[in-house]
Coordinates of C-alpha atoms in Angstrom, one line a residue:
M1 CA 129.7 135.6 116.1
E2 CA 129.3 139.4 116.4
S3 CA 128.5 140.4 120.0
I4 CA 125.7 142.9 120.6
G5 CA 126.5 145.8 122.9
R6 CA 124.1 147.0 125.6
R7 CA 123.4 150.3 123.8
R8 CA 122.8 148.5 120.5
F9 CA 120.5 146.0 122.2
L10 CA 118.3 148.7 123.8
G11 CA 118.2 150.5 120.5
T12 CA 117.0 147.4 118.7
T13 CA 114.3 146.4 121.2
A14 CA 113.0 149.8 122.3
G15 CA 113.2 151.6 119.0
G16 CA 113.5 149.1 116.2
G17 CA 111.1 146.7 117.9
L18 CA 108.4 149.3 118.3
A19 CA 109.0 150.6 114.8
G20 CA 108.7 147.0 113.5
I21 CA 105.4 146.5 115.3
L22 CA 104.0 149.7 114.0
A23 CA 105.1 149.0 110.5
A24 CA 103.7 145.5 110.6
R25 CA 100.4 146.6 112.3
V26 CA 100.5 143.4 114.3
P27 CA 99.6 143.8 118.0
P28 CA 102.1 142.7 120.6
A29 CA 99.5 140.1 121.8
R30 CA 100.4 137.9 118.8
G31 CA 103.9 137.5 120.0
Q32 CA 102.7 136.6 123.5
Q33 CA 100.8 133.5 122.2
R34 CA 98.0 134.1 124.6
E35 CA 95.6 131.1 124.9
I36 CA 92.4 130.6 126.8
S37 CA 89.9 127.7 127.1
Y38 CA 86.1 127.7 127.4
L39 CA 83.9 124.8 128.7
C40 CA 80.3 125.0 127.7
W41 CA 77.4 122.7 127.1
N42 CA 76.3 120.8 124.0
N43 CA 73.6 123.2 122.8
F44 CA 70.2 121.8 122.0
A45 CA 70.4 124.0 118.9
P46 CA 73.6 122.5 117.5
A47 CA 74.0 125.2 114.8
M48 CA 74.7 127.7 117.6
D49 CA 77.8 125.7 118.7
K50 CA 79.0 125.5 115.1
K51 CA 78.5 129.3 114.7
Q52 CA 80.4 129.8 118.0
N53 CA 83.3 127.8 116.7
D54 CA 83.3 130.0 113.5
I55 CA 83.3 133.1 115.7
A56 CA 86.1 131.8 117.8
Q57 CA 88.3 131.4 114.8
R58 CA 87.6 135.0 113.8
F59 CA 88.3 136.0 117.4
T60 CA 91.8 134.4 117.2
R61 CA 92.5 136.0 113.9
D62 CA 91.5 139.4 115.1
T63 CA 93.1 139.4 118.5
G64 CA 95.8 136.8 118.3
I65 CA 94.3 135.0 121.3
K66 CA 94.0 131.3 120.8
L67 CA 90.6 130.0 122.1
R68 CA 89.9 126.3 122.7
I69 CA 86.2 125.5 123.2
D70 CA 85.2 122.1 124.8
Y71 CA 81.7 120.9 124.9
I72 CA 80.0 118.5 127.4
A73 CA 76.4 117.4 127.9
H74 CA 74.7 119.6 130.5
P75 CA 74.0 116.8 133.0
Q76 CA 77.8 116.3 133.3
Q77 CA 78.5 120.0 134.1
P78 CA 78.1 119.9 137.9
A79 CA 80.6 117.0 138.3
K80 CA 83.0 118.6 135.9
Y81 CA 82.9 122.0 137.4
A82 CA 83.3 120.5 140.9
A83 CA 86.4 118.7 139.8
E84 CA 87.9 121.9 138.3
V85 CA 87.2 123.8 141.5
Q86 CA 88.7 121.1 143.7
T87 CA 91.9 120.9 141.6
Q88 CA 91.9 124.7 140.9
A89 CA 92.7 123.9 137.4
G90 CA 90.9 123.4 134.1
H91 CA 89.3 125.9 131.8
D92 CA 89.4 129.7 132.0
L93 CA 85.7 130.3 131.1
V94 CA 82.7 128.2 131.9
E95 CA 79.1 128.4 130.7
M96 CA 76.7 128.7 133.7
R97 CA 73.1 127.5 133.8
M98 CA 70.4 129.0 136.1
H99 CA 71.8 129.5 139.6
F100 CA 75.3 128.1 138.9
P101 CA 76.9 131.5 139.6
W102 CA 75.4 131.3 143.2
L103 CA 76.6 127.8 143.6
Y104 CA 80.2 128.7 142.5
E105 CA 80.3 132.3 143.8
P106 CA 83.6 132.0 145.8
Q107 CA 85.3 130.6 142.7
L108 CA 84.2 133.2 140.1
T109 CA 85.9 136.4 139.1
D110 CA 83.9 139.7 139.6
V111 CA 82.8 140.6 136.0
S112 CA 80.7 143.6 137.0
D113 CA 82.8 145.7 134.6
L114 CA 81.9 143.5 131.6
V115 CA 78.1 143.6 132.5
A116 CA 78.2 147.4 132.8
E117 CA 79.7 147.6 129.3
L118 CA 77.1 145.3 127.8
E119 CA 74.1 147.0 129.6
K120 CA 75.3 150.4 128.2
K121 CA 75.1 148.9 124.7
H122 CA 72.1 146.6 124.9
G123 CA 70.0 147.8 127.8
K124 CA 69.5 146.3 131.2
T125 CA 69.6 142.5 131.7
L126 CA 66.2 140.8 132.0
S127 CA 65.2 139.9 135.6
S128 CA 65.9 136.2 135.1
G129 CA 69.5 137.0 134.0
Y130 CA 69.9 139.4 137.0
E131 CA 68.6 136.8 139.5
A132 CA 70.8 134.1 138.1
A133 CA 74.2 135.9 137.9
H134 CA 74.1 138.9 140.2
V135 CA 75.2 137.3 143.4
N136 CA 75.2 139.3 146.7
G137 CA 75.7 142.6 144.9
V138 CA 78.4 141.4 142.5
W139 CA 78.1 140.0 138.9
R140 CA 79.7 136.6 139.1
A141 CA 78.9 135.7 135.5
V142 CA 77.9 137.6 132.4
P143 CA 74.3 136.9 131.1
M144 CA 74.4 135.6 127.5
Y145 CA 70.9 134.5 126.5
H146 CA 67.8 132.7 127.8
G147 CA 65.5 130.0 126.6
L148 CA 61.8 129.8 127.3
F149 CA 59.6 126.8 127.8
V150 CA 56.4 126.7 125.8
P151 CA 53.7 124.1 125.1
T152 CA 54.5 122.3 121.8
Y153 CA 51.9 120.2 120.1
R154 CA 50.9 118.3 116.9
E155 CA 48.6 120.8 115.2
D156 CA 47.4 118.2 112.7
L157 CA 46.2 115.8 115.5
F158 CA 44.3 118.5 117.3
K159 CA 42.5 119.5 114.0
Q160 CA 41.9 115.8 113.2
A161 CA 40.2 115.2 116.6
G162 CA 38.6 118.6 116.9
L163 CA 40.5 119.3 120.0
K164 CA 40.7 122.8 121.5
V165 CA 44.1 124.1 122.3
P166 CA 44.3 124.0 126.1
D167 CA 44.5 127.2 128.2
T168 CA 45.0 125.6 131.6
W169 CA 46.8 122.5 133.0
E170 CA 43.4 121.0 133.8
E171 CA 42.3 121.5 130.2
L172 CA 45.5 119.7 129.1
Y173 CA 44.3 116.6 131.0
T174 CA 41.1 116.6 129.0
V175 CA 43.0 117.0 125.7
G176 CA 45.7 114.5 126.8
K177 CA 43.2 111.7 127.4
E178 CA 42.0 112.0 123.8
L179 CA 45.6 112.2 122.4
K180 CA 46.5 109.0 124.3
K181 CA 43.5 107.2 122.8
M182 CA 44.7 108.3 119.4
G183 CA 48.1 106.7 120.1
H184 CA 49.9 110.1 120.6
P185 CA 50.3 110.5 124.4
V186 CA 51.4 113.6 126.3
G187 CA 55.2 113.6 126.9
I188 CA 56.2 115.1 130.2
P189 CA 59.2 113.5 131.8
I190 CA 59.0 112.4 135.5
S191 CA 62.7 111.5 135.9
Q192 CA 66.0 112.9 137.0
N193 CA 66.5 115.6 134.4
Y194 CA 66.0 119.3 134.1
D195 CA 62.9 119.1 131.8
S196 CA 61.1 117.4 134.6
I197 CA 61.8 120.3 136.9
S198 CA 61.0 122.8 134.2
T199 CA 57.5 121.5 133.9
A200 CA 56.8 120.6 137.5
G201 CA 57.6 124.2 138.5
P202 CA 55.1 126.0 136.4
V203 CA 52.4 123.4 137.3
L204 CA 53.1 123.9 141.0
W205 CA 53.2 127.7 140.7
S206 CA 49.9 127.7 138.7
F207 CA 48.3 125.8 141.6
G208 CA 49.6 128.4 144.0
G209 CA 52.4 126.4 145.5
T210 CA 56.1 126.7 146.0
E211 CA 59.1 124.7 147.2
V212 CA 60.7 127.3 149.5
D213 CA 59.2 130.6 150.8
R214 CA 60.2 134.1 149.7
D215 CA 62.5 134.3 152.8
G216 CA 64.8 131.7 151.1
R217 CA 64.9 129.6 154.2
T218 CA 61.5 128.1 155.0
V219 CA 60.5 124.9 153.1
R220 CA 56.9 125.1 151.9
I221 CA 56.7 122.0 149.7
N222 CA 54.2 120.3 152.1
S223 CA 51.1 122.2 151.2
P224 CA 47.6 121.7 149.7
A225 CA 48.9 123.1 146.4
T226 CA 51.6 120.4 146.2
E227 CA 48.8 117.8 146.9
Q228 CA 47.0 119.2 143.8
L229 CA 50.2 119.0 141.9
V230 CA 50.7 115.3 142.8
E231 CA 47.1 114.5 142.0
W232 CA 47.4 116.2 138.6
Y233 CA 50.5 114.3 137.8
K234 CA 49.0 111.0 138.9
K235 CA 46.0 111.3 136.6
M236 CA 48.1 112.6 133.7
Y237 CA 50.5 109.6 134.1
R238 CA 47.6 107.2 134.3
D239 CA 45.3 108.6 131.5
C240 CA 47.5 110.7 129.2
M241 CA 51.1 109.4 129.3
E242 CA 53.1 106.2 129.0
P243 CA 55.4 104.7 131.7
E244 CA 58.4 105.4 129.6
V245 CA 58.4 109.0 131.0
L246 CA 59.9 107.6 134.2
S247 CA 63.2 107.0 132.5
W248 CA 63.3 109.8 130.0
S249 CA 66.3 112.1 129.5
D250 CA 66.0 115.8 128.6
A251 CA 66.1 114.8 124.9
S252 CA 63.4 112.2 125.1
N253 CA 60.3 114.4 124.9
N254 CA 61.8 116.2 121.9
E255 CA 62.5 112.9 120.2
S256 CA 59.1 111.5 120.9
L257 CA 57.4 114.5 119.3
Q258 CA 59.8 114.6 116.3
Q259 CA 59.4 110.9 115.7
G260 CA 55.7 111.2 115.5
K261 CA 54.6 109.6 118.8
A262 CA 53.9 112.3 121.3
G263 CA 51.0 114.7 120.6
W264 CA 52.0 117.4 123.2
I265 CA 55.1 118.2 125.1
H266 CA 56.4 121.1 127.3
N267 CA 59.8 122.2 126.0
P268 CA 61.7 125.1 124.5
V269 CA 61.2 125.4 120.7
S270 CA 64.2 123.2 120.1
A271 CA 62.0 120.2 119.2
Y272 CA 60.6 122.2 116.3
I273 CA 63.9 123.7 115.3
V274 CA 65.7 120.3 115.1
A275 CA 62.8 118.8 113.2
K276 CA 63.1 121.7 110.6
Q277 CA 66.8 121.4 110.3
R278 CA 66.7 117.6 109.8
K279 CA 63.7 118.0 107.4
L280 CA 61.7 115.5 109.5
P281 CA 58.1 114.8 108.3
T282 CA 56.7 116.1 111.6
A283 CA 58.3 119.5 111.2
D284 CA 55.3 121.0 109.3
L285 CA 52.9 119.5 111.8
I286 CA 54.4 121.0 115.0
N287 CA 53.3 124.3 116.5
H288 CA 53.4 126.1 119.8
H289 CA 50.7 127.7 121.9
R290 CA 50.4 130.0 124.9
S291 CA 51.7 128.9 128.3
L292 CA 49.1 127.2 130.5
G293 CA 47.5 128.7 133.6
G294 CA 45.8 127.7 136.8
P295 CA 44.2 129.1 139.9
G296 CA 47.6 130.6 140.9
G297 CA 48.2 132.3 137.6
R298 CA 50.1 131.6 134.4
H299 CA 53.8 130.8 135.0
E300 CA 56.7 129.5 133.0
T301 CA 60.3 128.5 133.4
D302 CA 63.0 130.7 132.1
V303 CA 66.5 129.3 131.6
P304 CA 69.1 132.0 131.5
R305 CA 72.7 131.2 130.7
S306 CA 75.7 133.2 131.5
I307 CA 79.5 132.9 131.2
G308 CA 81.8 133.0 134.2
I309 CA 85.6 133.2 134.6
W310 CA 87.2 131.0 137.3
K311 CA 89.3 132.9 139.8
F312 CA 92.1 130.4 139.4
S313 CA 92.4 131.3 135.7
K314 CA 95.7 132.8 134.8
H315 CA 94.2 134.5 131.8
V316 CA 91.4 136.7 133.1
E317 CA 92.0 139.6 130.8
P318 CA 92.1 137.5 127.6
A319 CA 89.0 135.7 128.8
K320 CA 87.2 139.0 129.2
E321 CA 88.3 139.9 125.6
W322 CA 86.4 136.8 124.4
V323 CA 83.2 137.9 126.3
R324 CA 83.4 141.4 124.8
Y325 CA 83.9 140.0 121.3
L326 CA 81.0 137.5 121.5
L327 CA 78.5 139.6 123.4
G328 CA 79.6 143.2 123.0
K329 CA 79.8 143.3 119.2
R330 CA 76.2 143.7 118.1
E331 CA 76.8 142.2 114.6
V332 CA 78.6 139.1 116.2
Y333 CA 75.9 138.7 118.8
D334 CA 73.1 138.9 116.2
E335 CA 74.9 136.4 114.1
W336 CA 75.2 134.0 117.0
V337 CA 71.6 134.4 118.2
M338 CA 70.2 134.0 114.7
S339 CA 72.0 130.7 114.3
A340 CA 70.0 129.2 117.2
D341 CA 66.7 129.9 115.4
A342 CA 64.8 131.3 118.4
F343 CA 66.0 128.6 120.8
N344 CA 68.3 131.0 122.7
L345 CA 67.0 134.5 122.9
P346 CA 68.7 137.8 123.7
I347 CA 68.6 138.6 127.5
Y348 CA 69.1 142.4 127.2
E349 CA 66.1 144.7 127.2
R350 CA 66.9 146.6 124.0
L351 CA 67.2 143.4 122.1
Q352 CA 63.8 141.9 122.9
D353 CA 62.3 142.7 119.5
H354 CA 65.0 140.7 117.9
P355 CA 64.7 139.8 114.2
V356 CA 64.9 136.1 115.1
L357 CA 61.4 136.2 116.4
R358 CA 60.1 137.2 113.0
T359 CA 61.8 134.4 111.1
D360 CA 58.9 132.0 111.6
P361 CA 55.2 132.5 112.5
K362 CA 55.4 129.5 114.8
Y363 CA 57.5 131.5 117.2
A364 CA 54.5 133.8 118.1
A365 CA 53.9 132.0 121.4
L366 CA 57.3 133.1 122.6
G367 CA 56.0 136.6 122.9
A368 CA 52.6 135.8 124.5
P369 CA 51.7 138.4 127.1
G370 CA 50.5 137.7 130.7
V371 CA 53.0 135.0 131.4
Q372 CA 55.4 135.3 134.4
Y373 CA 58.8 133.7 133.8
H374 CA 60.8 132.4 136.7
L375 CA 63.9 130.5 137.6
Y376 CA 63.8 127.2 139.4
G377 CA 62.8 127.6 143.0
W378 CA 60.8 130.8 142.6
P379 CA 59.7 132.8 144.6
A380 CA 62.6 132.0 146.9
P381 CA 65.6 134.2 146.0
P382 CA 68.3 132.4 144.0
T383 CA 70.9 130.8 146.2
D384 CA 73.3 128.0 146.2
K385 CA 70.9 125.9 148.2
I386 CA 68.1 126.4 145.7
Q387 CA 70.5 125.2 143.1
L388 CA 71.3 122.2 145.2
I389 CA 67.6 121.4 145.6
T390 CA 67.4 121.5 141.8
N391 CA 70.5 119.4 141.3
S392 CA 69.1 116.8 143.7
F393 CA 65.9 116.4 141.6
I394 CA 63.8 116.3 144.7
V395 CA 60.5 117.3 143.0
P396 CA 60.8 114.9 140.1
N397 CA 61.7 112.1 142.6
M398 CA 58.7 113.0 144.7
L399 CA 56.4 112.8 141.7
A400 CA 57.9 109.6 140.5
K401 CA 57.3 108.1 144.0
A402 CA 53.6 109.2 143.9
V403 CA 52.8 108.0 140.4
T404 CA 54.3 104.6 141.1
G405 CA 52.3 104.0 144.2
T406 CA 53.7 105.8 147.2
P407 CA 50.9 107.5 149.1
N408 CA 50.8 111.3 148.4
K409 CA 51.4 112.4 151.9
E410 CA 54.4 110.1 152.3
A411 CA 55.9 111.3 149.0
I412 CA 55.4 114.9 149.9
A413 CA 56.8 114.4 153.4
W414 CA 59.9 112.8 151.9
A415 CA 60.5 115.8 149.7
E416 CA 60.0 118.1 152.6
T417 CA 62.6 116.2 154.6
E418 CA 65.1 116.2 151.8
M419 CA 64.7 120.0 151.2
K420 CA 65.1 120.7 154.9
K421 CA 68.3 118.8 155.0
I422 CA 69.7 121.0 152.2
M423 CA 68.5 124.2 153.8
A424 CA 70.0 123.1 157.1
G425 CA 73.4 122.2 155.6

């Protein structure tokens, strides 16, 4: 075998190698076999996951970076993320819901540079995205999109019974009684899932109540407003709903409406989107209306989602390239957002009049003025403890206790004790 001298070797690698790369127009990254992994949730708009997979293939083709995307149901996220943090191993990127960036702050890479790039292109992040991912002065995750809760109802049933579309939570009780008599009850879960929290929050806020004060430390759940909340749930459960709501998952209210049982639910527009995509008979009968109000105003839950990079990742820069590719390229981002059919909306200011809102007149309620959108725990500032209160399902458990017979004061006192334990920890 012919030996290769030192001078010839250097000439081959430094000169011929570079010339070969330039001639082939193939970036060095391809030769490095870079590979990253991303763990995110099973989107309630499945077409968005499929589109993401398509975009990931193009990303690999364009950059040479292999990307593996794994999906899990969102209730499994806290346990899975905790396991990855404990072992300091797992995925490079993780999808983050609500306050998760606060909960995992010490374990997340500073991505302020990425957010600055995106805000230069798309405008400032909406307040909900900022509150969720800007942790103690540092961006710990990059806002991706957000999903709004809106009242969703069977328009045909309302017309059939001559029911007025409700404007307040109290008016919903009046409407709900009639719907239940028609065999189409209201579907609000009172169980350990996020939809339960997403509805209880706006009702509590609309009665003027809160879980924790603006100082982020003082528990305020034991209040006259909470007593109003509990009383409202008790009469709704008794006169407008079915006991099955006590065991519902996040998908149950969607399914109840799509399958023709529920006459009114509180949910993102995914119930309608899935009905359209599956060509269900109920699709043409479903519509949305403006968020409901109360003595304390008109409030709604916003659910921002962001993408974080674990500090233990050995592939931070390739991971950032994926974020830039998915969120920074306007044509890619538009394609991705459009695939969700208004379930997941842009979270940057200059993208608020997005074409996806004009694809269907039934999305008009998503732009209704006069509604204040909040994260879980508002008006307390987002912290890891607020996220722990959420993850512990304290408010749904309090409501479940009350509607099944526990005296109001006892149920509320239990919630107060549980929240104080978390705040003290």
